[in-house]
CSV table of C-alpha atoms and ligand atoms in Angstrom, one decimal:
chain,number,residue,atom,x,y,z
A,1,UNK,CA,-29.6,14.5,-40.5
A,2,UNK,CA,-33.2,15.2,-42.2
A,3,UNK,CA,-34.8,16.5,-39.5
A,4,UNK,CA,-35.7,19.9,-38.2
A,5,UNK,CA,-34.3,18.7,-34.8
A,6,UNK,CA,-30.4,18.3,-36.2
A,7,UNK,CA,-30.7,21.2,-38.9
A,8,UNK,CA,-27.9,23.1,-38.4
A,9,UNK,CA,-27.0,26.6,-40.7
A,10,UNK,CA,-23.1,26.8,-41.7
A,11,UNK,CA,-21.0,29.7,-43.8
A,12,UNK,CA,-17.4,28.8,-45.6
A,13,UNK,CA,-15.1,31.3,-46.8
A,14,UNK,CA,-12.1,30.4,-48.3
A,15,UNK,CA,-9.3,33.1,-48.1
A,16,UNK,CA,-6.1,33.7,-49.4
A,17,UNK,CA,-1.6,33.9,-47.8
A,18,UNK,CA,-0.3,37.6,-49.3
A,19,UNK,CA,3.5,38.3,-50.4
A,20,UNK,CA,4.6,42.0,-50.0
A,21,UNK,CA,5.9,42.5,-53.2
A,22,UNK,CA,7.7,45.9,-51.8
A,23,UNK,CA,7.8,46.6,-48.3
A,24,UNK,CA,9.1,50.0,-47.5
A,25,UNK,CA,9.5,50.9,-43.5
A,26,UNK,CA,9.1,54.5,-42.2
A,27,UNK,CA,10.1,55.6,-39.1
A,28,UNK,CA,8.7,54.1,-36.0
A,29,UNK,CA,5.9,56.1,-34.5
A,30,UNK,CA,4.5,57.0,-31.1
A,31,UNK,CA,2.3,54.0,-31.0
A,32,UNK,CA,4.8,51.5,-31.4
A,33,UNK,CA,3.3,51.2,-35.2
A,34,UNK,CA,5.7,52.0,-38.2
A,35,UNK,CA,4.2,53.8,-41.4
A,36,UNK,CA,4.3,51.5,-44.3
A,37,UNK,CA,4.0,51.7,-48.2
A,38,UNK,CA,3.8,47.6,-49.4
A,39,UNK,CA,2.5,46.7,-52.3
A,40,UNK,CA,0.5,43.5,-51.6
A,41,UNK,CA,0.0,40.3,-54.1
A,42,UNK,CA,-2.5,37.5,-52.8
A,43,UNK,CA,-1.4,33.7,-53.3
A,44,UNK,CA,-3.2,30.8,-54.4
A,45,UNK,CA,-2.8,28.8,-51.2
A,46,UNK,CA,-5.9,29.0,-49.2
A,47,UNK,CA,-7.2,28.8,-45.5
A,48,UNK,CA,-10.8,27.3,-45.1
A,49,UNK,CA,-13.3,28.8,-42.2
A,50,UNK,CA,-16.3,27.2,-41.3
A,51,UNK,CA,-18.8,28.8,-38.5
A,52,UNK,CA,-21.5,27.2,-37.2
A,53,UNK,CA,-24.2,28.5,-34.4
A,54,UNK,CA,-23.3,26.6,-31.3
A,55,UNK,CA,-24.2,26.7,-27.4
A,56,UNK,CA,-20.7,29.1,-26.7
A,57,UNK,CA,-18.2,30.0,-28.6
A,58,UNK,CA,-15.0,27.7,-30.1
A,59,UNK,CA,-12.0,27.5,-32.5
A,60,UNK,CA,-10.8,24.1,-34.0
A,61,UNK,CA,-8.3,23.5,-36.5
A,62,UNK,CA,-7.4,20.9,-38.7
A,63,UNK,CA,-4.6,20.7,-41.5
A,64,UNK,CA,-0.8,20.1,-41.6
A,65,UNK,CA,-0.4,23.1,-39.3
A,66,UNK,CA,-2.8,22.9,-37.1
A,67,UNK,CA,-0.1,22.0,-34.0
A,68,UNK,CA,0.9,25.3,-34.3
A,69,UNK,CA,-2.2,27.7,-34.2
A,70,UNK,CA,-3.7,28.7,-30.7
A,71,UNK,CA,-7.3,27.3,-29.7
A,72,UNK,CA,-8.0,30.1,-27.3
A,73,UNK,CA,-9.5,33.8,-27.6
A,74,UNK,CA,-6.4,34.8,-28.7
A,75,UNK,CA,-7.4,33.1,-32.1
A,76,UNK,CA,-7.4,35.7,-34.6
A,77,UNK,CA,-10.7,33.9,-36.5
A,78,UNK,CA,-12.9,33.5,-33.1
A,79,UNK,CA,-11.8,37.4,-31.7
A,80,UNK,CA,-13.1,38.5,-35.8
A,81,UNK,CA,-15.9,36.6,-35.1
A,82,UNK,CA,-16.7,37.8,-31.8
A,83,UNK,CA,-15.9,41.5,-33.0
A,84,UNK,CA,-18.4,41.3,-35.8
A,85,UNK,CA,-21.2,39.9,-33.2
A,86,UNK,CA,-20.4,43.1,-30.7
A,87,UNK,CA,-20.6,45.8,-33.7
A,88,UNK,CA,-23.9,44.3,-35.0
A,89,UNK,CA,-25.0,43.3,-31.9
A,90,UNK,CA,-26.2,39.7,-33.0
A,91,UNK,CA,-26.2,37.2,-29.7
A,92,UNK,CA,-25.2,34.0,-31.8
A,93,UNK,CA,-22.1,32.3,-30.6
A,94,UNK,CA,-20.1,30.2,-33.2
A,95,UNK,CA,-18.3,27.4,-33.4
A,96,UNK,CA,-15.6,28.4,-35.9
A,97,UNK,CA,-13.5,25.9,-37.5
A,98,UNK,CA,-10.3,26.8,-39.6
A,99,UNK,CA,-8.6,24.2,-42.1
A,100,UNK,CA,-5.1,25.6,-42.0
A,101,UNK,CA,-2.8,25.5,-45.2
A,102,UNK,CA,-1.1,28.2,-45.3
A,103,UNK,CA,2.0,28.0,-42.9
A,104,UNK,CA,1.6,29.0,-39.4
A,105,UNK,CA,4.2,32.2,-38.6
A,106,UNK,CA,5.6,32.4,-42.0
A,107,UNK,CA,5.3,36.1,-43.1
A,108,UNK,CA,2.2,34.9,-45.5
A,109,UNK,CA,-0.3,36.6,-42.5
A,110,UNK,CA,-2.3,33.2,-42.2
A,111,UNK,CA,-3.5,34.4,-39.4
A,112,UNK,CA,-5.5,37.2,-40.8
A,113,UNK,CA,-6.6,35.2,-44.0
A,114,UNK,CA,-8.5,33.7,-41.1
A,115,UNK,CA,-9.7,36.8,-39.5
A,116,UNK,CA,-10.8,37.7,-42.6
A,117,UNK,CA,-12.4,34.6,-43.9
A,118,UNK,CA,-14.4,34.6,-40.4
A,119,UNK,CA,-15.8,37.9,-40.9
A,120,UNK,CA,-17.2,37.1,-44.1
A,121,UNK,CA,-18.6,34.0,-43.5
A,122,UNK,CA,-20.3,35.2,-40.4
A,123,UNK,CA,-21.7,38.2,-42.0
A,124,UNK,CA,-23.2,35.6,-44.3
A,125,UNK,CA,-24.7,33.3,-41.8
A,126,UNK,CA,-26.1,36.5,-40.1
A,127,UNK,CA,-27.1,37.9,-43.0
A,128,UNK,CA,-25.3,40.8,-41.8
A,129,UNK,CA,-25.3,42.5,-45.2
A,130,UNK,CA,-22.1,44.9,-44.7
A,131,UNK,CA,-21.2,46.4,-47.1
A,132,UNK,CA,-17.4,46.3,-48.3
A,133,UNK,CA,-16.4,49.8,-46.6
A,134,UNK,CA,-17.8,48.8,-43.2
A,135,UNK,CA,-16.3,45.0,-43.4
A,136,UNK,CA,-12.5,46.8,-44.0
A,137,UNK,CA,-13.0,49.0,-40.9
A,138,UNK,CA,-14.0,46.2,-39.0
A,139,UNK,CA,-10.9,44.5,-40.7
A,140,UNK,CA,-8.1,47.4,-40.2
A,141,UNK,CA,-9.7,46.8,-36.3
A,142,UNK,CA,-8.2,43.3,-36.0
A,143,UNK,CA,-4.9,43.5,-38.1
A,144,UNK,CA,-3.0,45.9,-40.5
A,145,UNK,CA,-2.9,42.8,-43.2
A,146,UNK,CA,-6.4,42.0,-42.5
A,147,UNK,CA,-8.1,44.2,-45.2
A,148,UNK,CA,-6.2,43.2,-47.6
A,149,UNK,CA,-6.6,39.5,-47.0
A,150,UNK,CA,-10.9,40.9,-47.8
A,151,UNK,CA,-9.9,42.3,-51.0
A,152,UNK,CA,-7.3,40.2,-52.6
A,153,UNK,CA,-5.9,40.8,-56.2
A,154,UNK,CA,-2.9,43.4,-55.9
A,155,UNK,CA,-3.2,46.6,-54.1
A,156,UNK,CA,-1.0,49.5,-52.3
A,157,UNK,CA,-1.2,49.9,-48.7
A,158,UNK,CA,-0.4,52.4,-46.4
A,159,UNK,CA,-0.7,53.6,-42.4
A,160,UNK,CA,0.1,50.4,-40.9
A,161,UNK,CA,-0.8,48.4,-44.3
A,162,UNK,CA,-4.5,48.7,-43.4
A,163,UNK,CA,-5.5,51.6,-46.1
A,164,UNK,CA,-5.9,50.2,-49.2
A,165,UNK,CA,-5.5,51.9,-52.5
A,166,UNK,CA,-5.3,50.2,-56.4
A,167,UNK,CA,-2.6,49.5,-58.6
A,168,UNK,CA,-2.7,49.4,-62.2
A,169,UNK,CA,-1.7,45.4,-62.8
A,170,UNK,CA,-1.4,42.9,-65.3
A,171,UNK,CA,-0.1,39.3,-65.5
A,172,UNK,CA,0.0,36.1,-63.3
A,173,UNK,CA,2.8,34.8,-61.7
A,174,UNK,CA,4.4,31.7,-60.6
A,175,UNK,CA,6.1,31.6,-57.0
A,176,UNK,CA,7.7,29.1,-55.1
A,177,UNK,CA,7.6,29.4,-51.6
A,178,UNK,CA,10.9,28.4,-49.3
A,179,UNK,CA,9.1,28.0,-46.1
A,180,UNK,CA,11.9,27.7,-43.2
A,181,UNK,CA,11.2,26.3,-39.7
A,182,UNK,CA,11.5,28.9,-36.5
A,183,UNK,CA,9.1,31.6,-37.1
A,184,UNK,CA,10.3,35.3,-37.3
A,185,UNK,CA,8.3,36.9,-34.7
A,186,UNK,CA,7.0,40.2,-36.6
A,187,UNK,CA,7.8,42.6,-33.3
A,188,UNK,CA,11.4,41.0,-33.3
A,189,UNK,CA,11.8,42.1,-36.6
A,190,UNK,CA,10.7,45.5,-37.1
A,191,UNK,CA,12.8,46.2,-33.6
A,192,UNK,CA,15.9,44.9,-35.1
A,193,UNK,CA,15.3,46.7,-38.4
A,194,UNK,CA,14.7,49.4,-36.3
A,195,UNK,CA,18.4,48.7,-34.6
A,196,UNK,CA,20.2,48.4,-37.6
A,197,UNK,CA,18.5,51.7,-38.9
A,198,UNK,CA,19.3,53.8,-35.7
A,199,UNK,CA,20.8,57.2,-36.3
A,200,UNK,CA,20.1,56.8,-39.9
A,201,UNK,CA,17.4,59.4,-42.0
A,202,UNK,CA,14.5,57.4,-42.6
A,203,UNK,CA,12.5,58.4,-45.8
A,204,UNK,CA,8.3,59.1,-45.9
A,205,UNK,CA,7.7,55.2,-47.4
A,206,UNK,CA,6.2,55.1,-50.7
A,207,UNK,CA,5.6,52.5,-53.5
A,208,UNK,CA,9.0,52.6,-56.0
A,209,UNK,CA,8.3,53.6,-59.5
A,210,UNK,CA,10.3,50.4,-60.4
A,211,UNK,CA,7.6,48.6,-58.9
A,212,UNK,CA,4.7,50.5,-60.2
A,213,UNK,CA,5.8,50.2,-63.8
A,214,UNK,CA,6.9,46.5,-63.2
A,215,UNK,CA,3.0,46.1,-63.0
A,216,UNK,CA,1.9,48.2,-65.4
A,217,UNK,CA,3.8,45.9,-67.7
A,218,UNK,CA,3.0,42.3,-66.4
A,219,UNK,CA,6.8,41.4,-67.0
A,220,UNK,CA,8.2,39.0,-65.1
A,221,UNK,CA,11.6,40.1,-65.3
A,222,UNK,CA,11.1,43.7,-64.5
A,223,UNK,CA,8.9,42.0,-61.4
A,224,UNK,CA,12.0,40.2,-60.0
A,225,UNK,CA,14.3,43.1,-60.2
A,226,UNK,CA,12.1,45.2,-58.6
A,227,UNK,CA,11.2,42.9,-55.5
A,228,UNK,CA,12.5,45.0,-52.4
A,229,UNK,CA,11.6,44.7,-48.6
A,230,UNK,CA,13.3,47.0,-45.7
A,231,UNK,CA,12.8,44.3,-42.9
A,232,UNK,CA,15.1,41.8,-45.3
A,233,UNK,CA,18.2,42.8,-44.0
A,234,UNK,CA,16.8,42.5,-40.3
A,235,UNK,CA,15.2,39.0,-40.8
A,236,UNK,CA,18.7,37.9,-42.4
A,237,UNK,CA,20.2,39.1,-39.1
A,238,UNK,CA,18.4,37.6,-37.2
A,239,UNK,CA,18.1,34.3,-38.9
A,240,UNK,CA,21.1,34.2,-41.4
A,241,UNK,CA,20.6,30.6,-43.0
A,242,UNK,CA,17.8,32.8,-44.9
A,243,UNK,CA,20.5,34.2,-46.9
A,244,UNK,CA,21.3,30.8,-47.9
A,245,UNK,CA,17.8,29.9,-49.0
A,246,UNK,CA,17.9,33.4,-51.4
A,247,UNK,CA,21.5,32.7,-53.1
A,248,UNK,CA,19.6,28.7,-53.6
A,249,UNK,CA,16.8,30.1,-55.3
A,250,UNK,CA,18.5,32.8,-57.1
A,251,UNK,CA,21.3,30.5,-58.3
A,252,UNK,CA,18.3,27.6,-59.2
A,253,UNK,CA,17.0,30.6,-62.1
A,254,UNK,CA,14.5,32.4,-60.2
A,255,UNK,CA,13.7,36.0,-61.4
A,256,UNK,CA,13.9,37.4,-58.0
A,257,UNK,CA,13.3,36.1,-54.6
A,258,UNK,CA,12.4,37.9,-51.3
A,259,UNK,CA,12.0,37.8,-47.5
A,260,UNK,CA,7.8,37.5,-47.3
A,261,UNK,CA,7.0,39.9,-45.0
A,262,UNK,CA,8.8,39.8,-41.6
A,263,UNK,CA,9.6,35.8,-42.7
A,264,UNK,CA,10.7,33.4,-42.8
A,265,UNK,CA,9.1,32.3,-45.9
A,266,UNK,CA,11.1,33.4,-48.8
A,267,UNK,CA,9.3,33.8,-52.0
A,268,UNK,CA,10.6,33.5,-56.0
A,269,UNK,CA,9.5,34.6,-58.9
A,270,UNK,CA,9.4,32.4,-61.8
A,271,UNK,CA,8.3,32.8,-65.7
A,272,UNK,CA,6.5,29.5,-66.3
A,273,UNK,CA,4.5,26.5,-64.4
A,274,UNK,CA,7.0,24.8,-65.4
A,275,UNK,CA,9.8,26.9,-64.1
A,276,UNK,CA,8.4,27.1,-60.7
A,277,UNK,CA,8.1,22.9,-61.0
A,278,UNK,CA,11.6,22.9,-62.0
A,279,UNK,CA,12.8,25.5,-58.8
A,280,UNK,CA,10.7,23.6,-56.2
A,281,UNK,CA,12.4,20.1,-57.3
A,282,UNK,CA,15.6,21.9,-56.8
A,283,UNK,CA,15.3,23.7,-53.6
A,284,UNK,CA,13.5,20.7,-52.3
A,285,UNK,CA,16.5,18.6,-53.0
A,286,UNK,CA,19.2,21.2,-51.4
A,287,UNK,CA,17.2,21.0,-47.9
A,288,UNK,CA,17.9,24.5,-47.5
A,289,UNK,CA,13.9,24.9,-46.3
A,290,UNK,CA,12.0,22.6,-44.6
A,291,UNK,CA,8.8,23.0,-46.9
A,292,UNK,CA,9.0,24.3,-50.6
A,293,UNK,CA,5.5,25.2,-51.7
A,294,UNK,CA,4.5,27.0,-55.4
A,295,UNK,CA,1.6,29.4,-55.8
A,296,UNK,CA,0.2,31.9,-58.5
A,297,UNK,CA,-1.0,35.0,-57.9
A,298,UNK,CA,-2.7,37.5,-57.8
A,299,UNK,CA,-5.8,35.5,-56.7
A,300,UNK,CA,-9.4,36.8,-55.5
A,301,UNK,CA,-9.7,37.8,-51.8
A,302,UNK,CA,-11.8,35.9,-49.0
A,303,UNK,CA,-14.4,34.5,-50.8
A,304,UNK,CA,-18.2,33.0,-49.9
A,305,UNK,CA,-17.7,28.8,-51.0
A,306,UNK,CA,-20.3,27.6,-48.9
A,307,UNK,CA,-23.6,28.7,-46.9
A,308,UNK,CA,-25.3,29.9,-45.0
A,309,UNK,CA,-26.9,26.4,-45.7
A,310,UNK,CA,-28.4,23.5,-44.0
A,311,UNK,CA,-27.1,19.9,-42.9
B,1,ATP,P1,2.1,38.5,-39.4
B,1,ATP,O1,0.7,38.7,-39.9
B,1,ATP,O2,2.4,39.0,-38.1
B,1,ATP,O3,3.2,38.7,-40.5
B,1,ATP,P2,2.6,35.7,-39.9
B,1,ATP,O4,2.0,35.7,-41.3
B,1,ATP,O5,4.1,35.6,-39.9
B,1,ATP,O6,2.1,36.9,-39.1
B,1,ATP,P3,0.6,34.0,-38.8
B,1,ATP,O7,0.5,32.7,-39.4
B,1,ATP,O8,-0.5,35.0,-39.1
B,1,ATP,O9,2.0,34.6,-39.1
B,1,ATP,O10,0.7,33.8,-37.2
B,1,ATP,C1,1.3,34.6,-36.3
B,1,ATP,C2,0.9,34.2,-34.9
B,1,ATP,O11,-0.4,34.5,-34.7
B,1,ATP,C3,1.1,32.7,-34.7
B,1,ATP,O12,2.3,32.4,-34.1
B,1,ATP,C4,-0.1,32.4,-33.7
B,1,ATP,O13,0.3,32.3,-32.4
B,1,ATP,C5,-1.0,33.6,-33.8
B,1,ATP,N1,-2.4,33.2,-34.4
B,1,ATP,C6,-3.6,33.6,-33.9
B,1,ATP,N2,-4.6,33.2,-34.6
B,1,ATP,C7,-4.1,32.5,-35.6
B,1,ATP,C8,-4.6,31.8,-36.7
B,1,ATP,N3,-6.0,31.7,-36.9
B,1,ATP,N4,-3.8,31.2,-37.6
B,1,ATP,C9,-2.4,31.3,-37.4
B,1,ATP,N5,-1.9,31.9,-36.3
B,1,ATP,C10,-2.7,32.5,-35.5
C-alpha cells in the first residue's frame, strides 16, 4: 500500500449520543415544527465516520447496529456529506463509512452524531476550513439535534433545538442507559403529545430554574429531581412497558431516570462508577430492556481522531 498508485486520503471523526436533560414542548407551529427549550448533555458512547474520496458516492456501516441504519441517500451521514460538497462547491464524492454504537432509533439522535461527525471529517479532508458558526448552519440545515451533536458538553437549545446557547455547568455524571426494542418514531410522539395536550394552554418553553441551578451546583441529587421531559407522558402512552423500565430503575437507587428524547431509551442518573455498575447488573437481570448500557457525560462534541492522512 506504499505506492503513489494505491495512496488514498481518509478523515475520522468520532462523535457523541445526547440525553435531554429537560425537554420542554411548546405549541406546535405552522410548519409542523414545535418550539423547544432542552437542555442537552452529550454521552460517552461514540459513533465513528470515516470518508474517503471514491469514484461515486456510498454509505456502509458496520457495528452491533448496523442491520438497522439505511444504506441509501436517505442516510443522514452521506446527505451531510453531500450537503457540505454543494455549499463549498468541492466535486469529490465520498465513500463514507459509519461504525455504529450508539443505538439505532433510541432517542440518543445517532443519527445526527453521524451527520455531524461527517461534516467534520469532510471539511477536514477538504480542507474546507469552516469555521464553527458556518459548520452549525450547515448543521441546523440537516437536523434540529445536529448542532448540538458539533458542539458537545452541555448547552440550552431553542427553535427546533438547533440554536444553541451555554449553560453554566459543573460535574460529571454516571448514566445507565435502558435501551428498549421497537423504536419510538419521533413524529408519532410529538403528535400524540400533541393529543394528549389538546385544548390545554401551552406555556412559551423555557429552561426550569430547577434545572439551571441543578448545574450550577454539579449535584447529583438536585440533577435527578430535576430531570423533566414533556413527550414522557406520550412515549409512555404509546409504549407503556417504558413505565416499567422507570419504576426498575428508580426502585434499583437511581437518582432520577427519564424518557431520552422521544425514546425509547430511558436514562438514570447515578452518583458513582460504581453505582451505575451496580444499576446496570440489576436492570440487566430484571429483562425489563433488551440492552442496558452506562455512559458519562458531559463529553466533547464531534471530534477530528484521524486524517486527512494517507494509506
Ligand atoms: P431522533 O433524532 O429523531 O430523536 P433517534 O435518536 O431516535 O432520532 P436515530 O438513531 O437518529 O434515532 O435514527 C432515526 C432514524 O433515522 C432511523 O430509524 C433511521 O431510519 C434513520 N437514519 C438515517 N441515517 C441514519 C444514521 N446514520 N444512523 C441511524 N439512523 C439513521
Amino acid at each position: 500500500m506504499s505506492s503513489a498508485a494505491t495512496a488514498r486520503r481518509s478523515a475520522t471523526v468520532r462523535a457523541p449520543a445526547k440525553v435531554n436533560l429537560e425537554l420542554k414542548v411548546g405549541p406546535r407551529r405552522p410548519d409542523g415544527f414545535h418550539d423547544l427549550a432542552t437542555v442537552y448533555m452529550a454521552l460517552g458512547l461514540h459513533d465513528e465516520v470515516t470518508v474517503i474520496p471514491a469514484d461515486e458516492w456510498s454509505v456502509s456501516v458496520t457495528g452491533p447496529y448496523a442491520a438497522r441504519v439505511p444504506t441509501d441517500e436517505s442516510n443522514l451521514a452521506l446527505r451531510a456529506a453531500r450537503l457540505l460538497a454543494t455549499v463549498t462547491s468541492v466535486d469529490e464524492p465520498v465513500a463514507v463509512h459509519i461504525h455504529k454504537e450508539i443505538p439505532v432509533a433510541g432517542g440518543m439522535a445517532g443519527g445526527s452524531a453521524d451527520a455531524a461527525a461527517a461534516l467534520l471529517a469532510c471539511d477536514h479532508l477538504w480542507s474546507v476550513g469552516m469555521s464553527r458558526d458556518e459548520l452549525l448552519e450547515i448543521a441546523a440545515e440537516l437536523g434540529s439535534d445536529v448542532p448540538f451533536l458539533l458542539a458537545g458538553g452541555i448547552a440550552v437549545g431553542s427553535g427546533r433545538g438547533e440554536k444553541l446557547a451555554p449553560v453554566l455547568a459543573r460535574g460529571s455524571y454516571h448514566w445507565v442507559l435502558a435501551v428498549s426494542d421497537g423504536g419510538l418514531s419521533t413524529p408519532e410522539v410529538y403528535a400524540e403529545c400533541d393529543r394528549l395536550r389538546s385544548g390545554q394552554e401551552t406555556p412559551t418553553p423555557e429552561p426550569s430554574p430547577e434545572m439551571l441551578a441543578a448545574l450550577r451546583s454539579g449535584d447529583a441529587d438536585a440533577l435527578g429531581a430535576a430531570l423533566s421531559n414533556d413527550l414522557s407522558d406520550a412515549a409512555l402512552s404509546l409504549k407503556p412497558e417504558l413505565g416499567e423500565v422507570l419504576a426498575s430503575g428508580l426502585e434499583f437507587g437511581a437518582k432520577g431516570g427519564i424518557v431520552s428524547g422521544s425514546g425509547p431509551t430511558v436514562a438514570f442518573l447515578t452518583d458513582s462508577s460504581e453505582a451505575a455498575l451496580d444499576l446496570c447488573v440489576s436492570l440487566t437481570a430484571t429483562g425489563v430492556a433488551r440492552e442496558v448500557k452506562r455512559a458519562k457525560g458531559p463529553v466533547h462534541g464531534a471530534q477530528v481522531v484521524a486524517g486527512p492522512s494517507r494509506t
